[in-house]
Coordinates of C-alpha atoms in Angstrom, one line a residue:
Chain B
X1 CA 0.0 0.0 0.0
X2 CA 1.5 3.4 -1.0
X3 CA 1.9 6.1 1.5
X4 CA -0.3 8.5 -0.5
X5 CA -3.3 6.1 -0.1
X6 CA -2.6 5.8 3.7
X7 CA -4.5 8.9 4.7
X8 CA -7.5 7.9 2.7
X9 CA -7.3 4.4 4.1
X10 CA -7.1 5.5 7.7
X11 CA -10.5 7.1 7.5
X12 CA -12.3 4.5 5.5
X13 CA -10.7 1.5 7.2
X14 CA -11.0 2.6 10.8
X15 CA -13.8 0.1 11.3
X16 CA -11.5 -2.7 10.1
X17 CA -8.8 -1.6 12.5
X18 CA -11.4 -2.0 15.3
X19 CA -12.9 -5.2 14.0
X20 CA -9.6 -7.1 13.7
X21 CA -9.1 -6.8 17.4
X22 CA -11.6 -9.5 18.0
X23 CA -10.0 -12.3 15.9
X24 CA -6.7 -11.1 17.2
X25 CA -7.8 -11.6 20.8
X26 CA -9.4 -14.9 19.8
X27 CA -6.1 -16.2 18.4
X28 CA -4.1 -15.0 21.4
X29 CA -6.5 -16.8 23.7
X30 CA -7.2 -20.0 21.8
X31 CA -4.0 -20.5 19.9
X32 CA -1.0 -18.8 21.6
X33 CA -2.0 -19.2 25.3
X34 CA -2.5 -23.0 25.0
X35 CA 1.1 -23.4 23.9
X36 CA 2.4 -21.4 26.8
X37 CA 0.2 -23.6 29.1
X38 CA 1.5 -26.9 27.5
X39 CA 5.1 -25.6 28.0
X40 CA 4.2 -24.8 31.6
X41 CA 2.7 -28.2 32.3
X42 CA 5.7 -30.0 30.7
X43 CA 7.8 -28.3 33.4
X44 CA 5.6 -29.4 36.3
X45 CA 5.6 -32.5 38.5
X46 CA 2.8 -35.0 38.1
X47 CA 0.7 -35.4 41.2
X48 CA -2.4 -37.4 41.9
X49 CA -4.9 -34.6 41.9
X50 CA -7.2 -32.6 39.7
X51 CA -5.6 -31.2 37.6
X52 CA -2.9 -33.8 37.8
X53 CA 0.2 -31.6 37.9
X54 CA 1.8 -29.3 40.4
X55 CA 1.3 -25.5 40.0
X56 CA 4.3 -23.7 38.4
X57 CA 4.0 -20.6 40.4
X58 CA 4.0 -21.1 44.2
X59 CA 1.8 -18.8 46.1
X60 CA 2.3 -19.1 49.9
X61 CA 1.0 -17.2 52.9
X62 CA 3.7 -14.6 52.2
X63 CA 2.7 -14.2 48.6
X64 CA 4.8 -15.2 45.6
X65 CA 7.3 -17.8 46.8
X66 CA 9.1 -18.7 43.6
X67 CA 9.0 -20.5 40.4
X68 CA 8.8 -24.3 40.5
X69 CA 10.3 -25.8 37.5
X70 CA 11.4 -29.3 36.9
X71 CA 13.0 -30.8 33.9
X72 CA 12.4 -34.3 35.1
X73 CA 9.8 -34.9 32.4
X74 CA 12.3 -34.1 29.7
X75 CA 15.0 -36.1 31.5
X76 CA 12.6 -39.0 31.6
X77 CA 12.0 -38.7 27.9
X78 CA 15.7 -38.8 27.1
X79 CA 16.8 -41.4 29.7
X80 CA 14.0 -43.8 28.7
X81 CA 15.1 -44.9 25.3
X82 CA 11.5 -45.8 24.3
X83 CA 10.6 -42.3 23.4
X84 CA 13.8 -41.7 21.4
X85 CA 13.0 -44.8 19.3
X86 CA 9.4 -43.6 18.8
X87 CA 10.5 -40.2 17.6
X88 CA 13.0 -41.7 15.2
X89 CA 10.5 -44.2 14.0
X90 CA 7.8 -41.5 13.4
X91 CA 10.3 -39.4 11.4
X92 CA 11.4 -42.4 9.4
X93 CA 7.8 -43.6 8.6
X94 CA 6.8 -40.0 7.6
X95 CA 9.9 -39.7 5.4
X96 CA 9.3 -43.0 3.6
X97 CA 5.6 -42.2 3.3
X98 CA 6.5 -38.8 1.8
X99 CA 8.9 -40.3 -0.6
X100 CA 6.4 -42.9 -1.9
X101 CA 3.9 -40.1 -2.2
X102 CA 6.3 -38.1 -4.3
X103 CA 7.1 -41.1 -6.5
X104 CA 3.4 -41.5 -7.3
X105 CA 2.4 -37.9 -7.2
X106 CA 5.1 -36.5 -9.5
X107 CA 4.1 -38.6 -12.5
X108 CA 0.5 -37.8 -11.9
X109 CA 1.0 -34.0 -11.6
X110 CA 3.3 -34.1 -14.7
X111 CA 0.7 -36.0 -16.7
X112 CA -2.1 -33.6 -15.7
X113 CA 0.0 -30.5 -16.4
X114 CA 0.7 -31.7 -20.0
X115 CA -2.9 -32.4 -20.9
X116 CA -5.1 -29.9 -22.9
X117 CA -6.6 -27.3 -20.5
X118 CA -10.1 -28.6 -20.5
X119 CA -9.1 -32.1 -19.5
X120 CA -6.6 -30.7 -17.0
X121 CA -9.4 -29.3 -15.0
X122 CA -11.3 -32.5 -14.9
X123 CA -8.3 -34.6 -13.9
X124 CA -7.4 -32.2 -11.1
X125 CA -11.0 -32.2 -9.9
X126 CA -10.8 -36.0 -9.7
X127 CA -7.7 -35.7 -7.5
X128 CA -9.4 -33.3 -5.1
X129 CA -12.9 -34.9 -5.0
X130 CA -12.1 -37.7 -2.4
X131 CA -10.9 -35.0 -0.1
X132 CA -14.5 -33.9 0.5
X133 CA -15.4 -37.3 1.9
X134 CA -14.5 -37.9 5.5
X135 CA -10.8 -38.7 6.0
X136 CA -11.7 -41.2 8.8
X137 CA -14.1 -43.1 6.5
X138 CA -11.6 -43.2 3.7
X139 CA -9.0 -44.7 5.9
X140 CA -11.6 -47.1 7.3
X141 CA -12.3 -48.3 3.7
X142 CA -8.8 -49.8 3.5
X143 CA -9.6 -52.1 6.4
X144 CA -12.2 -53.9 4.2
X145 CA -9.7 -54.1 1.3
X146 CA -6.6 -55.2 3.2
X147 CA -8.2 -57.7 5.6
X148 CA -7.0 -61.2 5.6
X149 CA -10.4 -62.0 4.4
X150 CA -10.6 -58.7 2.5
X151 CA -11.3 -58.0 -1.1
X152 CA -7.7 -58.0 -2.3
X153 CA -6.8 -61.3 -0.5
X154 CA -10.0 -63.0 -1.7
X155 CA -9.3 -61.9 -5.3
X156 CA -5.7 -63.1 -5.2
X157 CA -6.8 -66.5 -3.7
X158 CA -9.6 -66.9 -6.2
X159 CA -7.2 -66.2 -9.1
X160 CA -4.7 -68.6 -7.7
X161 CA -1.9 -66.1 -7.4
X162 CA -1.5 -67.0 -3.7
X163 CA -2.5 -70.1 -1.6
X164 CA -2.8 -68.4 1.7
X165 CA -3.9 -64.8 2.6
X166 CA -1.1 -62.3 2.9
X167 CA -1.0 -60.2 6.1
X168 CA -1.5 -56.7 4.7
X169 CA -3.4 -55.0 7.5
X170 CA -2.2 -53.9 10.9
X171 CA 1.5 -53.5 9.9
X172 CA 3.8 -50.8 8.6
X173 CA 2.9 -51.5 5.0
X174 CA -0.7 -50.6 5.7
X175 CA 0.4 -47.3 7.4
X176 CA 2.6 -46.4 4.3
X177 CA -0.4 -47.1 2.1
X178 CA -2.6 -45.0 4.3
X179 CA -0.2 -42.1 4.2
X180 CA 0.2 -42.2 0.4
X181 CA -3.5 -42.5 -0.1
X182 CA -4.6 -39.8 2.3
X183 CA -1.9 -37.2 1.4
X184 CA -1.6 -37.7 -2.3
X185 CA -3.7 -34.6 -3.2
X186 CA -1.4 -32.5 -1.0
X187 CA 1.5 -33.7 -3.0
X188 CA -0.1 -33.3 -6.4
X189 CA -1.5 -29.8 -6.0
X190 CA 1.7 -27.8 -5.4
X191 CA 3.6 -30.0 -8.0
X192 CA 0.9 -29.3 -10.5
X193 CA 0.9 -25.5 -9.8
X194 CA 4.6 -25.5 -10.5
X195 CA 4.7 -27.8 -13.5
X196 CA 1.8 -26.0 -15.2
X197 CA 3.7 -22.8 -15.3
X198 CA 6.8 -24.2 -17.1
X199 CA 7.7 -22.8 -20.4
X200 CA 7.5 -25.7 -22.8
X201 CA 9.7 -23.8 -25.3
X202 CA 12.6 -24.7 -23.0
X203 CA 12.0 -28.4 -23.7
X204 CA 11.7 -27.7 -27.5
X205 CA 15.0 -25.9 -27.3
X206 CA 16.6 -28.8 -25.5
X207 CA 15.2 -31.2 -28.1
X208 CA 16.5 -28.9 -30.9
X209 CA 19.9 -29.1 -29.3
X210 CA 19.7 -32.9 -29.5
X211 CA 18.7 -33.8 -26.0
X212 CA 16.6 -36.9 -25.6
X213 CA 13.3 -36.6 -23.8
X214 CA 14.5 -38.3 -20.7
X215 CA 17.6 -36.1 -20.7
X216 CA 15.6 -33.0 -21.2
X217 CA 13.4 -34.0 -18.3
X218 CA 16.3 -34.5 -15.9
X219 CA 18.2 -31.4 -17.0
X220 CA 15.3 -29.0 -17.5
X221 CA 11.9 -30.0 -16.0
X222 CA 13.2 -31.6 -12.8
X223 CA 15.4 -28.7 -11.6
X224 CA 12.6 -26.2 -12.5
X225 CA 10.1 -28.1 -10.4
X226 CA 12.2 -28.1 -7.2
X227 CA 10.0 -25.6 -5.4
X228 CA 7.0 -27.7 -6.1
X229 CA 8.7 -30.9 -4.9
X230 CA 9.9 -29.2 -1.7
X231 CA 6.4 -27.7 -1.1
X232 CA 4.6 -30.9 -1.7
X233 CA 7.0 -33.0 0.4
X234 CA 6.7 -30.6 3.4
X235 CA 2.9 -30.5 3.1
X236 CA 2.9 -34.3 3.4
X237 CA 5.8 -34.8 5.8
X238 CA 4.8 -32.3 8.5
X239 CA 1.3 -33.7 9.3
X240 CA 2.4 -37.3 8.7
X241 CA 4.9 -37.1 11.6
X242 CA 2.2 -36.4 14.1
X243 CA -0.4 -38.6 12.4
X244 CA -2.8 -40.4 14.7
X245 CA -5.7 -41.8 12.7
X246 CA -3.8 -43.8 10.2
X247 CA -1.5 -45.7 12.6
X248 CA -4.4 -46.2 15.0
X249 CA -6.6 -47.8 12.4
X250 CA -4.2 -49.5 10.0
X251 CA -1.0 -49.9 12.0
X252 CA 0.0 -53.0 14.1
X253 CA 0.7 -53.1 17.8
X254 CA 4.4 -52.7 16.9
X255 CA 3.8 -49.6 14.7
X256 CA 5.5 -46.9 16.7
X257 CA 4.3 -43.4 15.8
X258 CA 4.4 -40.5 18.2
X259 CA 0.8 -39.3 17.7
X260 CA -0.5 -42.6 18.9
X261 CA 1.8 -42.8 21.8
X262 CA 0.8 -39.3 22.8
X263 CA -2.8 -40.3 22.7
X264 CA -2.2 -43.3 24.9
X265 CA 0.0 -41.3 27.3
X266 CA -2.9 -38.9 27.7
X267 CA -6.0 -41.0 27.6
X268 CA -4.7 -44.3 28.9
X269 CA -1.8 -43.4 31.3
X270 CA -3.2 -40.0 32.2
X271 CA 0.3 -38.7 32.6
X272 CA -0.2 -35.1 31.6
X273 CA 3.2 -33.6 32.3
X274 CA 4.9 -36.4 30.2
X275 CA 2.3 -36.0 27.4
X276 CA 3.1 -32.2 27.4
X277 CA 6.8 -32.8 27.3
X278 CA 6.3 -35.3 24.4
X279 CA 4.3 -32.7 22.4
X280 CA 6.9 -29.9 23.1
X281 CA 9.7 -32.1 21.8
X282 CA 7.5 -33.1 18.7
X283 CA 7.0 -29.4 18.0
X284 CA 10.7 -28.7 18.3
X285 CA 11.4 -31.5 15.8
X286 CA 8.9 -30.0 13.4
X287 CA 9.9 -26.4 13.8
X288 CA 12.6 -26.5 11.1
X289 CA 10.3 -28.0 8.4
X290 CA 7.5 -25.6 9.4
X291 CA 9.7 -22.6 9.1
X292 CA 11.0 -23.8 5.8
X293 CA 7.5 -24.2 4.6
X294 CA 6.4 -20.7 5.8
X295 CA 9.4 -19.2 4.0
X296 CA 8.5 -21.1 0.8
X297 CA 4.9 -19.8 1.0
X298 CA 6.0 -16.2 1.5
X299 CA 8.3 -16.4 -1.5
X300 CA 5.5 -18.0 -3.6
X301 CA 3.2 -15.2 -2.7
X302 CA 5.7 -12.6 -3.8
X303 CA 6.4 -14.2 -7.1
X304 CA 2.8 -15.0 -7.7
X305 CA 1.8 -11.3 -7.7
Chain S
X1 CA 3.0 -31.8 -26.4
X2 CA 1.3 -35.3 -26.2
X3 CA 2.3 -37.9 -23.8
X4 CA 2.3 -41.4 -25.1
X5 CA 4.6 -43.2 -22.7
X6 CA 2.8 -46.3 -21.6
X7 CA 4.8 -46.4 -18.3
X8 CA 3.6 -42.9 -17.3
X9 CA 0.0 -43.6 -18.3
X10 CA -0.1 -46.8 -16.2
X11 CA 1.4 -45.0 -13.1
X12 CA -1.3 -42.3 -13.5
X13 CA -4.0 -45.0 -13.9
X14 CA -2.7 -46.7 -10.7
X15 CA -2.8 -43.4 -8.8
X16 CA -6.4 -42.8 -9.7
X17 CA -7.3 -46.4 -8.9
X18 CA -5.7 -45.9 -5.5
X19 CA -7.9 -42.9 -4.9
X20 CA -11.2 -44.4 -5.9
X21 CA -11.1 -48.2 -5.3
X22 CA -11.6 -47.9 -1.5
X23 CA -14.6 -45.6 -2.0
X24 CA -16.2 -47.8 -4.7
X25 CA -15.7 -51.0 -2.6
X26 CA -17.4 -49.4 0.4
X27 CA -20.4 -48.4 -1.7
X28 CA -20.7 -51.9 -3.1
X29 CA -20.4 -53.6 0.3
X30 CA -22.9 -51.3 1.9
X31 CA -25.6 -53.2 -0.1
X32 CA -24.2 -56.6 1.0
X33 CA -26.7 -58.7 2.9
X34 CA -23.9 -60.8 4.6
X35 CA -22.5 -59.8 7.9
X36 CA -19.2 -61.1 6.8
X37 CA -17.8 -58.1 5.1
X38 CA -16.3 -59.7 2.1
X39 CA -18.7 -62.5 1.3
X40 CA -21.4 -61.4 -1.1
X41 CA -24.7 -62.4 0.4
X42 CA -27.0 -60.7 -2.1
X43 CA -28.4 -57.2 -2.4
X44 CA -29.9 -55.8 0.7
X45 CA -30.7 -52.5 2.4
X46 CA -30.6 -53.8 5.9
X47 CA -27.6 -51.8 7.0
X48 CA -29.4 -48.6 5.9
X49 CA -32.4 -49.7 7.9
X50 CA -30.2 -50.4 11.0
X51 CA -28.8 -46.8 10.7
X52 CA -32.3 -45.4 11.3
X53 CA -32.6 -47.4 14.5
X54 CA -29.3 -46.3 15.9
X55 CA -30.3 -43.4 18.0
X56 CA -26.8 -42.7 19.3
X57 CA -25.6 -42.4 15.7
X58 CA -28.4 -39.9 14.8
X59 CA -27.6 -37.9 17.9
X60 CA -23.9 -37.8 17.0
X61 CA -24.6 -36.8 13.4
X62 CA -26.9 -33.9 14.5
X63 CA -24.3 -32.7 17.0
X64 CA -21.6 -32.8 14.3
X65 CA -23.8 -30.9 11.9
X66 CA -24.7 -28.2 14.5
X67 CA -21.0 -27.7 15.4
X68 CA -20.0 -27.7 11.8
X69 CA -22.6 -25.0 10.9
X70 CA -21.7 -22.8 13.8
X71 CA -18.0 -23.1 13.6
X72 CA -17.9 -22.6 9.8
X73 CA -20.0 -19.4 10.1
X74 CA -17.8 -18.0 12.8
X75 CA -14.6 -19.0 11.1
X76 CA -15.7 -17.4 7.9
X77 CA -16.5 -14.1 9.5
X78 CA -13.4 -13.9 11.6
X79 CA -11.1 -15.2 8.8
X80 CA -12.5 -12.7 6.4
X81 CA -11.7 -9.8 8.8
X82 CA -8.2 -11.1 9.4
X83 CA -7.6 -11.5 5.6
X84 CA -8.9 -8.0 5.0
X85 CA -6.8 -6.5 7.8
X86 CA -3.6 -8.3 6.6
X87 CA -4.3 -7.1 3.0
X88 CA -5.5 -3.6 3.5
X89 CA -4.0 -2.3 6.7
X90 CA -0.5 -1.3 5.7
X91 CA 0.5 -0.3 9.3
X92 CA -1.0 -2.8 11.6
X93 CA 0.4 -3.3 15.0
X94 CA 1.5 -6.9 15.7
X95 CA 1.0 -7.8 12.0
X96 CA 3.7 -10.4 12.1
X97 CA 2.3 -12.1 15.1
X98 CA -1.2 -12.1 13.6
X99 CA -0.1 -13.6 10.3
X100 CA 2.0 -16.1 12.2
X101 CA -0.8 -17.2 14.5
X102 CA -3.3 -17.5 11.7
X103 CA -1.2 -19.6 9.4
X104 CA 0.4 -21.9 12.1
X105 CA -2.7 -24.1 12.6
X106 CA -2.4 -25.2 9.0
X107 CA 0.8 -27.1 9.8
X108 CA 0.3 -27.8 13.5
X109 CA -0.1 -31.5 14.4
X110 CA -3.7 -31.9 15.4
X111 CA -2.8 -33.9 18.4
X112 CA -0.8 -31.0 19.9
X113 CA -3.6 -28.5 19.1
X114 CA -6.1 -30.8 20.8
X115 CA -4.0 -31.4 23.9
X116 CA -3.0 -27.7 24.3
X117 CA -6.6 -26.5 23.9
X118 CA -7.8 -29.0 26.5
X119 CA -5.2 -27.7 29.0
X120 CA -6.4 -24.1 28.2
X121 CA -10.0 -25.0 28.9
X122 CA -9.1 -26.8 32.2
X123 CA -6.9 -23.8 33.3
X124 CA -9.7 -21.4 32.4
X125 CA -12.3 -23.4 34.4
X126 CA -9.8 -23.3 37.3
X127 CA -9.3 -19.6 37.1
X128 CA -12.6 -18.1 36.0
X129 CA -15.0 -21.0 36.4
X130 CA -15.7 -21.2 32.6
X131 CA -16.2 -23.5 30.8
X132 CA -17.6 -25.7 33.5
X133 CA -18.5 -28.5 31.2
X134 CA -16.7 -29.4 28.0
X135 CA -18.8 -30.4 25.0
X136 CA -20.3 -28.7 22.0
X137 CA -19.1 -25.2 23.0
X138 CA -15.5 -26.1 23.5
X139 CA -15.5 -28.2 20.3
X140 CA -16.9 -25.3 18.4
X141 CA -14.3 -22.9 19.7
X142 CA -11.5 -25.4 18.7
X143 CA -12.9 -25.8 15.2
X144 CA -13.3 -22.0 14.7
X145 CA -9.6 -21.6 15.6
X146 CA -8.2 -24.0 13.1
X147 CA -10.8 -23.4 10.3
X148 CA -10.1 -19.7 10.4
X149 CA -6.6 -20.4 9.0
X150 CA -8.1 -22.0 5.9
X151 CA -10.6 -19.2 5.4
X152 CA -7.8 -16.6 5.6
X153 CA -5.8 -18.4 2.9
X154 CA -8.8 -18.6 0.5
X155 CA -9.9 -15.0 1.1
X156 CA -6.4 -13.6 0.8
X157 CA -5.8 -15.2 -2.5
X158 CA -9.1 -13.7 -3.8
X159 CA -8.2 -10.3 -2.4
X160 CA -4.8 -10.4 -4.2
X161 CA -6.6 -11.1 -7.5
X162 CA -9.4 -8.5 -6.9
X163 CA -9.8 -5.1 -8.6
X164 CA -10.0 -2.5 -6.0
X165 CA -11.0 0.4 -8.3
X166 CA -14.8 -0.4 -7.8
X167 CA -14.6 0.2 -4.1
X168 CA -12.6 3.3 -4.6
X169 CA -15.2 4.6 -7.1
X170 CA -18.0 3.8 -4.6
X171 CA -16.0 5.7 -1.9
X172 CA -15.4 8.7 -4.2
X173 CA -19.1 8.8 -4.9
X174 CA -19.6 9.4 -1.2
X175 CA -20.4 5.9 0.0
X176 CA -19.9 5.4 3.7
X177 CA -17.2 2.9 4.5
X178 CA -19.4 0.3 6.0
X179 CA -22.0 0.6 3.3
X180 CA -19.3 0.3 0.6
X181 CA -18.0 -2.7 2.4
X182 CA -21.3 -4.6 2.4
X183 CA -22.5 -3.4 -1.0
X184 CA -19.3 -3.7 -3.0
X185 CA -16.6 -5.6 -1.2
X186 CA -18.7 -8.5 0.2
X187 CA -20.3 -9.4 -3.1
X188 CA -16.9 -9.4 -4.8
X189 CA -15.5 -11.6 -2.1
X190 CA -18.6 -13.9 -2.1
X191 CA -17.1 -16.9 -4.0
X192 CA -14.1 -17.0 -1.6
X193 CA -16.4 -16.7 1.4
X194 CA -18.6 -19.5 0.2
X195 CA -15.6 -21.8 -0.5
X196 CA -14.1 -20.8 2.8
X197 CA -17.3 -21.7 4.6
X198 CA -17.7 -25.0 2.8
X199 CA -14.1 -25.9 3.6
X200 CA -14.5 -25.0 7.2
X201 CA -17.8 -27.0 7.4
X202 CA -16.1 -30.1 5.9
X203 CA -13.1 -29.8 8.2
X204 CA -15.3 -29.5 11.2
X205 CA -17.5 -32.4 10.2
X206 CA -14.3 -34.5 9.7
X207 CA -12.4 -33.7 12.8
X208 CA -11.7 -36.7 15.1
X209 CA -8.5 -35.9 17.0
X210 CA -9.1 -32.3 18.3
X211 CA -12.8 -33.0 19.1
X212 CA -11.7 -36.1 21.2
X213 CA -9.4 -34.0 23.3
X214 CA -11.7 -31.0 24.0
X215 CA -15.0 -32.9 24.3
X216 CA -16.4 -33.9 27.6
X217 CA -18.7 -36.7 28.8
X218 CA -22.0 -36.8 26.9
X219 CA -20.8 -35.0 23.7
X220 CA -19.9 -37.5 21.0
X221 CA -19.5 -36.2 17.5
X222 CA -20.0 -38.4 14.4
X223 CA -16.3 -39.1 13.8
X224 CA -15.8 -40.0 17.5
X225 CA -18.7 -42.4 17.3
X226 CA -17.4 -43.9 14.0
X227 CA -13.9 -44.2 15.3
X228 CA -15.0 -46.1 18.4
X229 CA -16.9 -48.6 16.2
X230 CA -14.3 -48.9 13.5
X231 CA -11.4 -49.5 15.9
X232 CA -12.8 -53.0 16.5
X233 CA -12.8 -53.8 12.8
X234 CA -15.2 -53.5 9.9
X235 CA -18.9 -53.0 10.7
X236 CA -21.3 -53.1 7.7
X237 CA -23.4 -50.1 9.0
X238 CA -20.4 -47.8 8.7
X239 CA -20.3 -48.8 5.0
X240 CA -23.8 -47.5 4.8
X241 CA -23.0 -44.2 6.5
X242 CA -20.0 -43.7 4.2
X243 CA -22.2 -44.3 1.1
X244 CA -24.8 -41.8 2.3
X245 CA -22.0 -39.2 2.9
X246 CA -20.6 -39.9 -0.6
X247 CA -24.1 -39.4 -2.1
X248 CA -24.4 -36.1 -0.2
X249 CA -21.0 -34.9 -1.4
X250 CA -21.7 -35.9 -5.0
X251 CA -25.0 -34.0 -4.8
X252 CA -23.3 -30.9 -3.4
X253 CA -20.6 -31.0 -6.1
X254 CA -23.2 -31.5 -8.7
X255 CA -25.3 -28.5 -7.6
X256 CA -22.2 -26.4 -7.3
X257 CA -21.0 -27.2 -10.8
X258 CA -24.5 -26.7 -12.2
X259 CA -24.7 -23.2 -10.5
X260 CA -21.3 -22.1 -11.7
X261 CA -21.9 -23.4 -15.2
X262 CA -25.2 -21.5 -15.4
X263 CA -23.6 -18.4 -14.1
X264 CA -20.9 -18.7 -16.7
X265 CA -23.3 -19.2 -19.6
X266 CA -25.7 -16.5 -18.4

């Protein structure tokens, strides 16, 4: 906004300046404050009481008596190798899931972007459409397919490809499949947005210079689509690390993902300080990819204008 | 440039199959008479009939719809204000904090959002005695907070593409700021507001994790109810619910594309 317009704006937009205070306050209260509280609880001792943690600020007869902070919950997380393994396993599963998503999503986005405009629209719509049907129900649908007595196994048995059902449900394979299936549109959309903007003359130039199609793809298209690849991967990876529903429904007892452990820590073990510490560490792990994504978005918005 | 590579085409076909096979199979098996999920026992509507008798399910569905309607409406209003403020107010105090807070929920793990909001509600109940009971209200508040982020994204991209000269003309002709806002700006933003509302509605209707954390005894949303059932394996009546929801979505998409096509040709 130019400075000349500022005076004009100040008068006509006074109401907006007032109105924005409400959502501002809303976000401070319902988004920022909860994080400070979770940080606070992660530094408190668990006690058998309601709420089940010691207060952080000690108020005695004499008034404020001091800050009571304990890092024991974090020490517990690090000493107890269990959580370290779960964090690593969540990162690994999310990374593999993201890679599989990219391997399937890239060819799809590429194919769609190279179709005539009218068909592009339809193909893209077909990618987005399942998103409007409940995520939970779509994940549930896989249980019926992957079951030992499920559609896929029955089909394979009937055709004689296998003699005994293959265990496809309640293991890591099912979780990877669930991640690829659920997050595929989030991978395809940023990739498509990037690939669609490419200047095809560059490929013609490469062909004129004698490059084979594959060579032209690797040397021209792939490097140009790097922002789309990074954007899509982050959009899949970040939520996949903390995913709960997919491992809870499709994973086995030995599928270790932090979202599920956090759920159990809270609902089953009722250890709130440890659950808080678990989520603070999860957030710290995700801060780097989140910042990366925010910067990418900001740059996209600038070049998009 | 045409693509003829059979390898590429088969990967793309596989991708689309992956997206649609589960949905199609659920629809087919929702009409299966057999209790065994994979055995075909003939065509039947018994699972649809059993839905109507499931009072808990109907209750949960009504609660979810109510929460989704309320939270989508609130989120659209608040999100539109935030988007306008970020776009139009050059000098806004705490601008960075506002845009950070409003985009963060997009990438925040749900499980952390749910846990932290629950702790907030408990602390608030401790301090000021509200909310005494967690349920529909606390779920709605949570849904407004995360849906707002999506509304802001949608409205901001519309604002960036919008021509502001109409509003300036209305202003120059002596229109009062609020009147110009409702007579000129809102109609121009309408498509973005509608899609923001629909997106918020869907997200709210779909949310399992955050609702589970901030809900209290007695308030069970549809996803919470379905999750409790599905965790024990496949149940045929869930197939029927899924099919109904798919039909509803297909109807909504059909109406939406009919309306936009008519507007385009008119």
